[in-house]
PDB file of C-alpha atoms in Angstrom:
ATOM      1  CA  MET S   1     -41.810 -13.544 -74.170  1.00 29.00           C
ATOM      2  CA  GLY S   2     -43.136 -14.875 -70.908  1.00 30.00           C
ATOM      3  CA  ARG S   3     -45.050 -18.106 -70.636  1.00 27.00           C
ATOM      4  CA  SER S   4     -47.265 -19.505 -67.941  1.00 25.00           C
ATOM      5  CA  LEU S   5     -45.942 -22.159 -65.650  1.00 26.00           C
ATOM      6  CA  ARG S   6     -48.247 -25.081 -65.520  1.00 25.00           C
ATOM      7  CA  PRO S   7     -50.281 -25.062 -63.423  1.00 24.00           C
ATOM      8  CA  VAL S   8     -50.181 -21.752 -61.563  1.00 26.00           C
ATOM      9  CA  LEU S   9     -46.895 -19.878 -61.303  1.00 31.00           C
ATOM     10  CA  PRO S  10     -45.702 -17.395 -63.947  1.00 30.00           C
ATOM     11  CA  MET S  11     -42.943 -18.776 -66.124  1.00 34.00           C
ATOM     12  CA  LEU S  12     -39.495 -17.278 -65.845  1.00 39.00           C
ATOM     13  CA  LEU S  13     -38.231 -15.520 -68.927  1.00 35.00           C
ATOM     14  CA  LEU S  14     -36.832 -17.634 -71.710  1.00 33.00           C
ATOM     15  CA  LEU S  15     -34.207 -15.604 -73.537  1.00 32.00           C
ATOM     16  CA  VAL S  16     -31.454 -16.234 -76.036  1.00 33.00           C
ATOM     17  CA  LEU S  17     -27.914 -14.914 -75.744  1.00 34.00           C
ATOM     18  CA  ALA S  18     -25.849 -14.991 -78.914  1.00 30.00           C
ATOM     19  CA  ALA S  19     -22.517 -13.883 -77.552  1.00 26.00           C
ATOM     20  CA  CYS S  20     -20.802 -13.536 -80.913  1.00 25.00           C
ATOM     21  CA  GLY S  21     -22.326 -13.550 -84.356  1.00 23.00           C
ATOM     22  CA  GLY S  22     -25.858 -13.926 -85.701  1.00 23.00           C
ATOM     23  CA  GLY S  23     -29.014 -15.362 -84.324  1.00 24.00           C
ATOM     24  CA  GLY S  24     -32.677 -14.749 -84.859  1.00 25.00           C
ATOM     25  CA  ASN S  25     -35.650 -13.652 -82.809  1.00 26.00           C
ATOM     26  CA  ASP S  26     -37.718 -16.750 -82.130  1.00 27.00           C
ATOM     27  CA  GLY S  27     -40.436 -14.796 -80.327  1.00 27.00           C
ATOM     28  CA  ASN S  28     -38.778 -15.336 -76.962  1.00 33.00           C
ATOM     29  CA  GLY S  29     -36.217 -12.596 -77.512  1.00 34.00           C
ATOM     30  CA  THR S  30     -32.692 -12.528 -78.837  1.00 35.00           C
ATOM     31  CA  THR S  31     -29.568 -11.029 -77.345  1.00 37.00           C
ATOM     32  CA  THR S  32     -26.282 -10.456 -79.114  1.00 37.00           C
ATOM     33  CA  SER S  33     -23.138  -9.079 -77.547  1.00 37.00           C
ATOM     34  CA  SER S  34     -19.387  -9.226 -77.615  1.00 38.00           C
ATOM     35  CA  PRO S  35     -17.987 -11.753 -75.139  1.00 40.00           C
ATOM     36  CA  VAL S  36     -16.972 -10.477 -71.728  1.00 45.00           C
ATOM     37  CA  LYS S  37     -13.287 -10.273 -70.966  1.00 50.00           C
ATOM     38  CA  SER S  38     -11.921 -13.693 -70.104  1.00 55.00           C
ATOM     39  CA  VAL S  39     -12.905 -14.709 -66.625  1.00 58.00           C
ATOM     40  CA  VAL S  40      -9.948 -15.009 -64.289  1.00 56.00           C
ATOM     41  CA  ALA S  41     -10.822 -17.312 -61.413  1.00 60.00           C
ATOM     42  CA  LEU S  42      -9.223 -15.174 -58.704  1.00 69.00           C
ATOM     43  CA  ASP S  43     -11.924 -15.429 -56.035  1.00 81.00           C
ATOM     44  CA  PRO S  44     -11.467 -17.978 -53.248  1.00 84.00           C
ATOM     45  CA  GLY S  45     -13.275 -21.195 -54.073  1.00 89.00           C
ATOM     46  CA  ALA S  46     -13.534 -20.454 -57.792  1.00 93.00           C
ATOM     47  CA  PRO S  47     -13.831 -23.612 -59.895  1.00 96.00           C
ATOM     48  CA  GLN S  48     -10.889 -24.753 -61.956  1.00 94.00           C
ATOM     49  CA  ALA S  49     -11.384 -24.968 -65.698  1.00 95.00           C
ATOM     50  CA  THR S  50     -11.799 -28.486 -67.075  1.00 96.00           C
ATOM     51  CA  GLY S  51     -11.871 -27.467 -70.741  1.00 95.00           C
ATOM     52  CA  ASN S  52     -15.391 -28.906 -71.053  1.00 98.00           C
ATOM     53  CA  THR S  53     -17.690 -26.008 -71.973  1.00 98.00           C
ATOM     54  CA  ALA S  54     -20.832 -27.493 -70.433  1.00 98.00           C
ATOM     55  CA  THR S  55     -19.174 -28.469 -67.155  1.00 98.00           C
ATOM     56  CA  ASP S  56     -17.294 -25.203 -66.783  1.00 98.00           C
ATOM     57  CA  GLY S  57     -20.389 -23.117 -67.526  1.00 98.00           C
ATOM     58  CA  PHE S  58     -22.507 -25.103 -65.081  1.00 98.00           C
ATOM     59  CA  ASN S  59     -19.851 -24.833 -62.376  1.00 98.00           C
ATOM     60  CA  TRP S  60     -19.508 -21.082 -62.929  1.00 98.00           C
ATOM     61  CA  PHE S  61     -23.243 -20.537 -62.538  1.00 98.00           C
ATOM     62  CA  ASN S  62     -23.152 -22.407 -59.241  1.00 98.00           C
ATOM     63  CA  PHE S  63     -20.079 -20.484 -58.106  1.00 98.00           C
ATOM     64  CA  ARG S  64     -21.768 -17.154 -58.719  1.00 98.00           C
ATOM     65  CA  ARG S  65     -25.036 -18.328 -57.150  1.00 98.00           C
ATOM     66  CA  GLN S  66     -23.243 -19.366 -53.981  1.00 97.00           C
ATOM     67  CA  GLN S  67     -21.257 -16.134 -53.835  1.00 97.00           C
ATOM     68  CA  ALA S  68     -24.582 -14.280 -53.883  1.00 97.00           C
ATOM     69  CA  GLY S  69     -25.928 -16.476 -51.076  1.00 97.00           C
ATOM     70  CA  LEU S  70     -28.134 -18.617 -53.317  1.00 97.00           C
ATOM     71  CA  PRO S  71     -28.178 -22.399 -53.059  1.00 96.00           C
ATOM     72  CA  ALA S  72     -26.245 -24.319 -55.688  1.00 98.00           C
ATOM     73  CA  VAL S  73     -28.312 -26.374 -58.108  1.00 98.00           C
ATOM     74  CA  THR S  74     -27.648 -30.095 -58.320  1.00 98.00           C
ATOM     75  CA  ARG S  75     -26.437 -31.333 -61.682  1.00 98.00           C
ATOM     76  CA  ASN S  76     -29.056 -33.674 -63.084  1.00 98.00           C
ATOM     77  CA  ALA S  77     -28.267 -36.163 -65.861  1.00 98.00           C
ATOM     78  CA  LEU S  78     -31.756 -35.827 -67.347  1.00 98.00           C
ATOM     79  CA  LEU S  79     -31.430 -32.051 -67.614  1.00 98.00           C
ATOM     80  CA  ASP S  80     -27.925 -32.545 -69.039  1.00 98.00           C
ATOM     81  CA  ALA S  81     -29.485 -34.718 -71.754  1.00 98.00           C
ATOM     82  CA  ALA S  82     -32.155 -32.126 -72.540  1.00 98.00           C
ATOM     83  CA  ALA S  83     -29.610 -29.294 -72.673  1.00 98.00           C
ATOM     84  CA  GLN S  84     -27.154 -31.309 -74.770  1.00 98.00           C
ATOM     85  CA  GLY S  85     -29.888 -32.278 -77.207  1.00 98.00           C
ATOM     86  CA  HIS S  86     -30.873 -28.651 -77.654  1.00 98.00           C
ATOM     87  CA  SER S  87     -27.277 -27.537 -78.195  1.00 98.00           C
ATOM     88  CA  ASP S  88     -26.910 -30.282 -80.802  1.00 98.00           C
ATOM     89  CA  TYR S  89     -30.134 -29.160 -82.506  1.00 98.00           C
ATOM     90  CA  GLN S  90     -28.894 -25.576 -82.752  1.00 97.00           C
ATOM     91  CA  LYS S  91     -25.528 -26.710 -84.117  1.00 98.00           C
ATOM     92  CA  LEU S  92     -27.125 -28.991 -86.707  1.00 98.00           C
ATOM     93  CA  ASN S  93     -29.536 -26.287 -87.858  1.00 97.00           C
ATOM     94  CA  ASP S  94     -27.218 -23.278 -87.553  1.00 95.00           C
ATOM     95  CA  THR S  95     -29.731 -21.420 -85.410  1.00 95.00           C
ATOM     96  CA  ILE S  96     -30.187 -19.872 -81.977  1.00 90.00           C
ATOM     97  CA  THR S  97     -33.629 -20.567 -80.592  1.00 91.00           C
ATOM     98  CA  HIS S  98     -35.670 -21.969 -77.714  1.00 92.00           C
ATOM     99  CA  GLU S  99     -38.260 -23.410 -80.117  1.00 95.00           C
ATOM    100  CA  GLN S 100     -37.373 -26.506 -82.114  1.00 97.00           C
ATOM    101  CA  VAL S 101     -39.184 -27.359 -85.345  1.00 98.00           C
ATOM    102  CA  PRO S 102     -40.500 -30.931 -85.746  1.00 98.00           C
ATOM    103  CA  GLY S 103     -38.811 -32.780 -88.587  1.00 98.00           C
ATOM    104  CA  LYS S 104     -35.579 -30.782 -88.478  1.00 98.00           C
ATOM    105  CA  PRO S 105     -32.281 -32.554 -87.702  1.00 98.00           C
ATOM    106  CA  GLY S 106     -31.773 -33.270 -84.019  1.00 98.00           C
ATOM    107  CA  PHE S 107     -35.373 -32.489 -82.986  1.00 98.00           C
ATOM    108  CA  THR S 108     -35.974 -33.449 -79.340  1.00 98.00           C
ATOM    109  CA  GLY S 109     -39.038 -31.358 -78.437  1.00 98.00           C
ATOM    110  CA  GLN S 110     -40.615 -28.096 -79.506  1.00 97.00           C
ATOM    111  CA  THR S 111     -40.451 -26.252 -76.170  1.00 96.00           C
ATOM    112  CA  THR S 112     -38.129 -26.392 -73.181  1.00 95.00           C
ATOM    113  CA  GLY S 113     -40.803 -28.227 -71.204  1.00 94.00           C
ATOM    114  CA  ASP S 114     -41.273 -30.736 -74.029  1.00 96.00           C
ATOM    115  CA  ARG S 115     -37.539 -31.432 -74.069  1.00 97.00           C
ATOM    116  CA  LEU S 116     -37.342 -31.899 -70.304  1.00 97.00           C
ATOM    117  CA  MET S 117     -40.212 -34.389 -70.461  1.00 96.00           C
ATOM    118  CA  ALA S 118     -38.659 -36.217 -73.440  1.00 98.00           C
ATOM    119  CA  ALA S 119     -35.419 -36.583 -71.490  1.00 98.00           C
ATOM    120  CA  GLY S 120     -37.331 -38.202 -68.625  1.00 97.00           C
ATOM    121  CA  TYR S 121     -37.506 -35.209 -66.275  1.00 96.00           C
ATOM    122  CA  LEU S 122     -41.205 -35.576 -65.596  1.00 91.00           C
ATOM    123  CA  LEU S 123     -43.164 -32.422 -64.808  1.00 88.00           C
ATOM    124  CA  PRO S 124     -46.040 -33.401 -62.511  1.00 86.00           C
ATOM    125  CA  ALA S 125     -49.557 -32.048 -62.337  1.00 79.00           C
ATOM    126  CA  GLY S 126     -48.528 -30.189 -59.162  1.00 75.00           C
ATOM    127  CA  GLY S 127     -46.209 -27.191 -58.949  1.00 85.00           C
ATOM    128  CA  TYR S 128     -42.949 -26.985 -60.822  1.00 91.00           C
ATOM    129  CA  ALA S 129     -40.755 -24.389 -62.487  1.00 93.00           C
ATOM    130  CA  TYR S 130     -38.140 -24.382 -65.216  1.00 94.00           C
ATOM    131  CA  GLY S 131     -36.086 -21.937 -67.230  1.00 94.00           C
ATOM    132  CA  GLU S 132     -33.479 -22.021 -69.981  1.00 93.00           C
ATOM    133  CA  VAL S 133     -30.581 -19.806 -71.058  1.00 92.00           C
ATOM    134  CA  ILE S 134     -28.456 -20.145 -74.174  1.00 92.00           C
ATOM    135  CA  SER S 135     -25.280 -18.639 -75.582  1.00 89.00           C
ATOM    136  CA  ALA S 136     -23.554 -19.010 -78.925  1.00 89.00           C
ATOM    137  CA  THR S 137     -20.007 -17.737 -79.170  1.00 89.00           C
ATOM    138  CA  SER S 138     -16.722 -18.316 -80.935  1.00 91.00           C
ATOM    139  CA  ASP S 139     -15.117 -18.574 -77.475  1.00 92.00           C
ATOM    140  CA  ARG S 140     -15.355 -22.159 -76.145  1.00 95.00           C
ATOM    141  CA  SER S 141     -14.820 -21.107 -72.517  1.00 96.00           C
ATOM    142  CA  GLY S 142     -17.737 -22.194 -70.367  1.00 97.00           C
ATOM    143  CA  PHE S 143     -16.690 -19.673 -67.726  1.00 96.00           C
ATOM    144  CA  ASN S 144     -16.972 -16.804 -70.212  1.00 94.00           C
ATOM    145  CA  ALA S 145     -20.276 -18.052 -71.627  1.00 93.00           C
ATOM    146  CA  ALA S 146     -21.762 -18.224 -68.123  1.00 95.00           C
ATOM    147  CA  GLU S 147     -20.430 -14.798 -67.141  1.00 94.00           C
ATOM    148  CA  ASP S 148     -21.886 -13.271 -70.316  1.00 91.00           C
ATOM    149  CA  LEU S 149     -25.286 -14.713 -69.493  1.00 92.00           C
ATOM    150  CA  ILE S 150     -25.141 -13.382 -65.937  1.00 94.00           C
ATOM    151  CA  ALA S 151     -24.333  -9.890 -67.254  1.00 93.00           C
ATOM    152  CA  ALA S 152     -27.466  -9.915 -69.444  1.00 91.00           C
ATOM    153  CA  ILE S 153     -30.087  -8.862 -66.914  1.00 94.00           C
ATOM    154  CA  TYR S 154     -33.099 -10.755 -68.234  1.00 92.00           C
ATOM    155  CA  HIS S 155     -31.004 -13.923 -68.299  1.00 92.00           C
ATOM    156  CA  ARG S 156     -29.762 -13.243 -64.781  1.00 95.00           C
ATOM    157  CA  PHE S 157     -33.332 -13.372 -63.514  1.00 95.00           C
ATOM    158  CA  VAL S 158     -33.446 -17.027 -64.618  1.00 95.00           C
ATOM    159  CA  ILE S 159     -29.936 -18.004 -63.494  1.00 96.00           C
ATOM    160  CA  PHE S 160     -30.378 -16.500 -60.018  1.00 97.00           C
ATOM    161  CA  GLU S 161     -33.875 -17.816 -59.350  1.00 96.00           C
ATOM    162  CA  PRO S 162     -33.678 -19.206 -55.787  1.00 95.00           C
ATOM    163  CA  ILE S 163     -36.380 -21.811 -56.272  1.00 94.00           C
ATOM    164  CA  PHE S 164     -34.381 -23.919 -58.733  1.00 96.00           C
ATOM    165  CA  LYS S 165     -32.918 -27.134 -57.321  1.00 96.00           C
ATOM    166  CA  ASP S 166     -31.724 -28.999 -60.437  1.00 97.00           C
ATOM    167  CA  GLY S 167     -29.697 -27.988 -63.460  1.00 98.00           C
ATOM    168  CA  GLY S 168     -28.090 -29.420 -66.539  1.00 98.00           C
ATOM    169  CA  SER S 169     -25.834 -28.105 -69.291  1.00 98.00           C
ATOM    170  CA  GLY S 170     -24.779 -29.125 -72.762  1.00 98.00           C
ATOM    171  CA  ALA S 171     -22.546 -27.696 -75.459  1.00 98.00           C
ATOM    172  CA  ALA S 172     -21.918 -28.357 -79.138  1.00 98.00           C
ATOM    173  CA  THR S 173     -19.187 -26.779 -81.274  1.00 97.00           C
ATOM    174  CA  VAL S 174     -19.064 -26.234 -85.010  1.00 96.00           C
ATOM    175  CA  THR S 175     -15.552 -26.883 -86.272  1.00 94.00           C
ATOM    176  CA  GLY S 176     -14.000 -23.468 -86.706  1.00 93.00           C
ATOM    177  CA  GLY S 177     -17.278 -21.843 -85.706  1.00 95.00           C
ATOM    178  CA  LEU S 178     -19.673 -21.219 -82.835  1.00 95.00           C
ATOM    179  CA  THR S 179     -20.058 -23.135 -79.598  1.00 96.00           C
ATOM    180  CA  TYR S 180     -23.694 -23.492 -78.526  1.00 96.00           C
ATOM    181  CA  PHE S 181     -24.082 -23.606 -74.740  1.00 96.00           C
ATOM    182  CA  THR S 182     -27.422 -24.445 -73.117  1.00 97.00           C
ATOM    183  CA  THR S 183     -28.341 -24.621 -69.438  1.00 97.00           C
ATOM    184  CA  ASP S 184     -31.722 -25.788 -68.150  1.00 97.00           C
ATOM    185  CA  PHE S 185     -32.844 -25.078 -64.590  1.00 97.00           C
ATOM    186  CA  ALA S 186     -35.811 -26.760 -62.923  1.00 96.00           C
ATOM    187  CA  THR S 187     -37.508 -27.754 -59.715  1.00 94.00           C
ATOM    188  CA  ILE S 188     -40.304 -30.194 -59.003  1.00 92.00           C
ATOM    189  CA  GLY S 189     -42.498 -29.170 -56.105  1.00 84.00           C
ATOM    190  CA  ILE S 190     -42.945 -25.535 -55.130  1.00 81.00           C
ATOM    191  CA  ASN S 191     -42.498 -25.909 -51.397  1.00 78.00           C
ATOM    192  CA  THR S 192     -41.129 -22.682 -49.938  1.00 82.00           C
ATOM    193  CA  THR S 193     -40.977 -21.753 -46.288  1.00 84.00           C
ATOM    194  CA  ALA S 194     -41.678 -18.343 -44.782  1.00 85.00           C
ATOM    195  CA  GLN S 195     -37.916 -17.967 -44.362  1.00 84.00           C
ATOM    196  CA  ASP S 196     -37.348 -18.750 -48.056  1.00 83.00           C
ATOM    197  CA  ARG S 197     -39.900 -16.126 -49.061  1.00 87.00           C
ATOM    198  CA  SER S 198     -38.367 -13.458 -46.837  1.00 90.00           C
ATOM    199  CA  ARG S 199     -34.825 -13.648 -48.209  1.00 95.00           C
ATOM    200  CA  LEU S 200     -33.254 -11.259 -50.702  1.00 97.00           C
ATOM    201  CA  PHE S 201     -30.150 -11.868 -52.803  1.00 98.00           C
ATOM    202  CA  ALA S 202     -28.109  -9.061 -54.376  1.00 98.00           C
ATOM    203  CA  TYR S 203     -25.905  -9.094 -57.450  1.00 98.00           C
ATOM    204  CA  PRO S 204     -23.234  -7.851 -57.694  1.00 98.00           C
ATOM    205  CA  PHE S 205     -23.082  -9.322 -54.224  1.00 98.00           C
ATOM    206  CA  PRO S 206     -21.902  -7.312 -51.181  1.00 98.00           C
ATOM    207  CA  GLY S 207     -18.158  -6.794 -51.304  1.00 98.00           C
ATOM    208  CA  GLN S 208     -17.777  -8.207 -54.814  1.00 97.00           C
ATOM    209  CA  GLN S 209     -14.552  -7.197 -56.549  1.00 96.00           C
ATOM    210  CA  ARG S 210     -13.652  -6.869 -60.250  1.00 96.00           C
ATOM    211  CA  VAL S 211     -17.220  -6.140 -61.327  1.00 98.00           C
ATOM    212  CA  PRO S 212     -17.438  -5.184 -65.033  1.00 97.00           C
ATOM    213  CA  VAL S 213     -17.995  -1.496 -65.744  1.00 98.00           C
ATOM    214  CA  ASN S 214     -20.357  -1.818 -68.697  1.00 96.00           C
ATOM    215  CA  PHE S 215     -23.100  -3.721 -70.475  1.00 94.00           C
ATOM    216  CA  LEU S 216     -24.270  -3.399 -74.099  1.00 89.00           C
ATOM    217  CA  SER S 217     -27.976  -2.772 -73.666  1.00 85.00           C
ATOM    218  CA  ASP S 218     -28.939  -2.718 -77.358  1.00 80.00           C
ATOM    219  CA  ASN S 219     -27.987  -6.389 -77.588  1.00 72.00           C
ATOM    220  CA  GLU S 220     -30.922  -7.549 -75.455  1.00 70.00           C
ATOM    221  CA  VAL S 221     -34.362  -7.899 -76.973  1.00 63.00           C
ATOM    222  CA  PRO S 222     -36.347  -6.216 -75.628  1.00 71.00           C
ATOM    223  CA  ASP S 223     -33.757  -3.542 -74.914  1.00 81.00           C
ATOM    224  CA  PRO S 224     -33.710  -2.872 -71.156  1.00 85.00           C
ATOM    225  CA  VAL S 225     -32.403   0.687 -71.702  1.00 88.00           C
ATOM    226  CA  PRO S 226     -33.922   2.008 -74.947  1.00 87.00           C
ATOM    227  CA  ASN S 227     -31.933   4.538 -76.996  1.00 87.00           C
ATOM    228  CA  VAL S 228     -28.688   3.879 -75.095  1.00 91.00           C
ATOM    229  CA  ASN S 229     -26.251   1.096 -75.980  1.00 92.00           C
ATOM    230  CA  GLU S 230     -23.222   1.060 -73.682  1.00 96.00           C
ATOM    231  CA  VAL S 231     -24.473   1.432 -70.126  1.00 97.00           C
ATOM    232  CA  GLY S 232     -23.305   0.496 -66.647  1.00 98.00           C
ATOM    233  CA  TYR S 233     -23.313  -3.013 -65.256  1.00 98.00           C
ATOM    234  CA  PRO S 234     -26.819  -4.083 -64.070  1.00 98.00           C
ATOM    235  CA  VAL S 235     -27.464  -4.313 -60.315  1.00 98.00           C
ATOM    236  CA  SER S 236     -30.259  -6.587 -59.131  1.00 98.00           C
ATOM    237  CA  LEU S 237     -32.160  -7.946 -56.131  1.00 98.00           C
ATOM    238  CA  HIS S 238     -33.807 -11.362 -56.239  1.00 98.00           C
ATOM    239  CA  SER S 239     -36.444 -13.044 -54.114  1.00 97.00           C
ATOM    240  CA  THR S 240     -38.229 -16.354 -54.665  1.00 95.00           C
ATOM    241  CA  LEU S 241     -40.625 -17.002 -57.544  1.00 92.00           C
ATOM    242  CA  GLY S 242     -44.149 -16.338 -56.303  1.00 91.00           C
ATOM    243  CA  THR S 243     -43.221 -13.381 -54.093  1.00 95.00           C
ATOM    244  CA  THR S 244     -43.699  -9.709 -54.943  1.00 97.00           C
ATOM    245  CA  LEU S 245     -40.808  -7.297 -54.509  1.00 98.00           C
ATOM    246  CA  ALA S 246     -41.917  -3.654 -54.636  1.00 98.00           C
ATOM    247  CA  VAL S 247     -39.586  -0.657 -54.938  1.00 98.00           C
ATOM    248  CA  GLN S 248     -39.716   2.605 -53.035  1.00 98.00           C
ATOM    249  CA  SER S 249     -36.160   3.632 -53.937  1.00 98.00           C
ATOM    250  CA  PHE S 250     -33.193   1.867 -55.542  1.00 98.00           C
ATOM    251  CA  THR S 251     -29.998   3.906 -55.958  1.00 98.00           C
ATOM    252  CA  ILE S 252     -26.320   3.616 -56.781  1.00 98.00           C
ATOM    253  CA  ARG S 253     -23.483   6.124 -56.349  1.00 98.00           C
ATOM    254  CA  PRO S 254     -19.689   6.058 -56.312  1.00 98.00           C
ATOM    255  CA  HIS S 255     -18.525   6.075 -52.701  1.00 98.00           C
ATOM    256  CA  GLY S 256     -18.779   9.682 -51.500  1.00 96.00           C
ATOM    257  CA  GLY S 257     -20.224  10.823 -54.832  1.00 98.00           C
ATOM    258  CA  ASP S 258     -23.555  11.758 -56.370  1.00 98.00           C
ATOM    259  CA  LEU S 259     -26.396   9.417 -57.301  1.00 98.00           C
ATOM    260  CA  LEU S 260     -26.172   7.982 -60.802  1.00 98.00           C
ATOM    261  CA  PRO S 261     -29.093   8.158 -63.242  1.00 97.00           C
ATOM    262  CA  VAL S 262     -30.493   4.666 -63.743  1.00 97.00           C
ATOM    263  CA  GLN S 263     -33.084   2.666 -65.639  1.00 95.00           C
ATOM    264  CA  LEU S 264     -35.308   0.853 -63.115  1.00 97.00           C
ATOM    265  CA  LEU S 265     -36.642  -2.570 -64.088  1.00 97.00           C
ATOM    266  CA  LYS S 266     -39.679  -3.723 -62.109  1.00 97.00           C
ATOM    267  CA  HIS S 267     -42.544  -6.000 -63.028  1.00 97.00           C
ATOM    268  CA  ASP S 268     -45.381  -3.473 -63.019  1.00 95.00           C
ATOM    269  CA  THR S 269     -43.662  -1.340 -65.684  1.00 95.00           C
ATOM    270  CA  ASP S 270     -41.531  -4.034 -67.362  1.00 94.00           C
ATOM    271  CA  PRO S 271     -43.289  -7.383 -67.877  1.00 91.00           C
ATOM    272  CA  GLN S 272     -39.978  -9.082 -68.711  1.00 91.00           C
ATOM    273  CA  THR S 273     -38.902  -8.586 -65.094  1.00 95.00           C
ATOM    274  CA  PRO S 274     -40.448 -11.148 -62.721  1.00 95.00           C
ATOM    275  CA  ALA S 275     -42.480  -9.802 -59.807  1.00 96.00           C
ATOM    276  CA  SER S 276     -39.953 -11.394 -57.447  1.00 96.00           C
ATOM    277  CA  ALA S 277     -36.966  -9.362 -58.702  1.00 98.00           C
ATOM    278  CA  VAL S 278     -35.937  -5.782 -59.475  1.00 98.00           C
ATOM    279  CA  ALA S 279     -32.906  -4.219 -61.141  1.00 98.00           C
ATOM    280  CA  ILE S 280     -31.300  -0.880 -61.906  1.00 98.00           C
ATOM    281  CA  ILE S 281     -29.012  -0.223 -64.839  1.00 98.00           C
ATOM    282  CA  PRO S 282     -26.786   2.879 -64.666  1.00 97.00           C
ATOM    283  CA  VAL S 283     -27.267   4.799 -67.916  1.00 95.00           C
ATOM    284  CA  GLY S 284     -23.556   5.609 -68.020  1.00 95.00           C
ATOM    285  CA  VAL S 285     -20.535   3.320 -67.927  1.00 98.00           C
ATOM    286  CA  LEU S 286     -19.148   2.817 -64.411  1.00 98.00           C
ATOM    287  CA  LYS S 287     -15.658   4.002 -63.515  1.00 98.00           C
ATOM    288  CA  PRO S 288     -12.893   1.391 -63.203  1.00 98.00           C
ATOM    289  CA  ALA S 289     -11.375   0.525 -59.812  1.00 98.00           C
ATOM    290  CA  THR S 290     -14.183   2.346 -58.022  1.00 98.00           C
ATOM    291  CA  THR S 291     -16.353   1.349 -55.071  1.00 98.00           C
ATOM    292  CA  TYR S 292     -20.097   1.863 -55.565  1.00 99.00           C
ATOM    293  CA  ASP S 293     -22.678   2.099 -52.792  1.00 98.00           C
ATOM    294  CA  VAL S 294     -26.137   0.661 -53.424  1.00 98.00           C
ATOM    295  CA  GLN S 295     -29.273   1.294 -51.375  1.00 98.00           C
ATOM    296  CA  PHE S 296     -32.699  -0.298 -51.708  1.00 98.00           C
ATOM    297  CA  ALA S 297     -35.939   0.405 -49.864  1.00 98.00           C
ATOM    298  CA  GLY S 298     -39.260  -1.236 -50.595  1.00 98.00           C
ATOM    299  CA  SER S 299     -41.396  -4.169 -49.549  1.00 98.00           C
ATOM    300  CA  LEU S 300     -41.439  -7.929 -49.988  1.00 98.00           C
ATOM    301  CA  ASP S 301     -44.972  -9.327 -50.002  1.00 96.00           C
ATOM    302  CA  GLY S 302     -46.090  -6.136 -48.303  1.00 97.00           C
ATOM    303  CA  VAL S 303     -43.478  -6.193 -45.533  1.00 97.00           C
ATOM    304  CA  GLY S 304     -40.993  -3.310 -45.531  1.00 98.00           C
ATOM    305  CA  VAL S 305     -37.391  -4.204 -46.408  1.00 98.00           C
ATOM    306  CA  SER S 306     -34.183  -2.263 -46.951  1.00 98.00           C
ATOM    307  CA  ARG S 307     -30.701  -3.237 -48.066  1.00 98.00           C
ATOM    308  CA  SER S 308     -27.384  -1.381 -48.341  1.00 98.00           C
ATOM    309  CA  TRP S 309     -24.212  -2.829 -49.849  1.00 98.00           C
ATOM    310  CA  ALA S 310     -21.171  -1.985 -51.933  1.00 98.00           C
ATOM    311  CA  PHE S 311     -19.056  -3.515 -54.700  1.00 98.00           C
ATOM    312  CA  THR S 312     -15.883  -2.506 -56.558  1.00 98.00           C
ATOM    313  CA  THR S 313     -15.322  -2.440 -60.300  1.00 98.00           C
ATOM    314  CA  GLN S 314     -12.403  -3.964 -62.166  1.00 96.00           C
TER     315      GLN S 314
END
């Protein structure tokens, strides 16, 4: 599923989310799930819906990134063109995939990198990074498509990558059918400071309210929690691509209650998880209207770090 970033850095995961209805495994992984409950933009500063799926999805990603303390990505017309072309390709070919086939209707480039280059977003011989996430759903809401992708933990690793500076989105709707939503993230030049490399970002973020209680694990390929479908909402910590985040302990409990059993995702035991991020997934559904305390202890590039925070479910 992973690819190598040219020239040196490991590629972020490229995964597919089919939020409602079919889809196939293109070798990069396929995820299917029921759409999340409609997003209600109650938080201060939440974007207002425009009715344009691509714009609303892009804005929601940035909203969530900023809530978590991550920098917003700048919307880039070239990445918009690449993302729109790929959404059109999927619509024309009734497929969900990161890999286009030459000669098929709407072909714009076989891989994500090919499509970025074809759109004029030139990837230099020096360092760069890119990632792509996709949804296909009968719900045309960009907010809901983006929130679904954030819930899917392997997709979240791409969406919440701190190193990304640029982004672009596109959407294409089949009349009476699915809406294909694509977002491409990228950065040219891997220039991180010591401060950048020392920062950690949590999601759900500290103090977050109305966090979903569940996640359908079986709908991600590979399945992050084998043999269990409905599990608790994933909790994650993110550093910058190129760093190594190691875990000593990572726990979650209802406030004043016992520790919950969890599935730990870390790079040395789960290659789909980047070395710069870790996650836990409660193996049971969380309780509604409940505050959960999270604690992490470990190291970032060999330096000891710890974090404690809380969030409340919807």
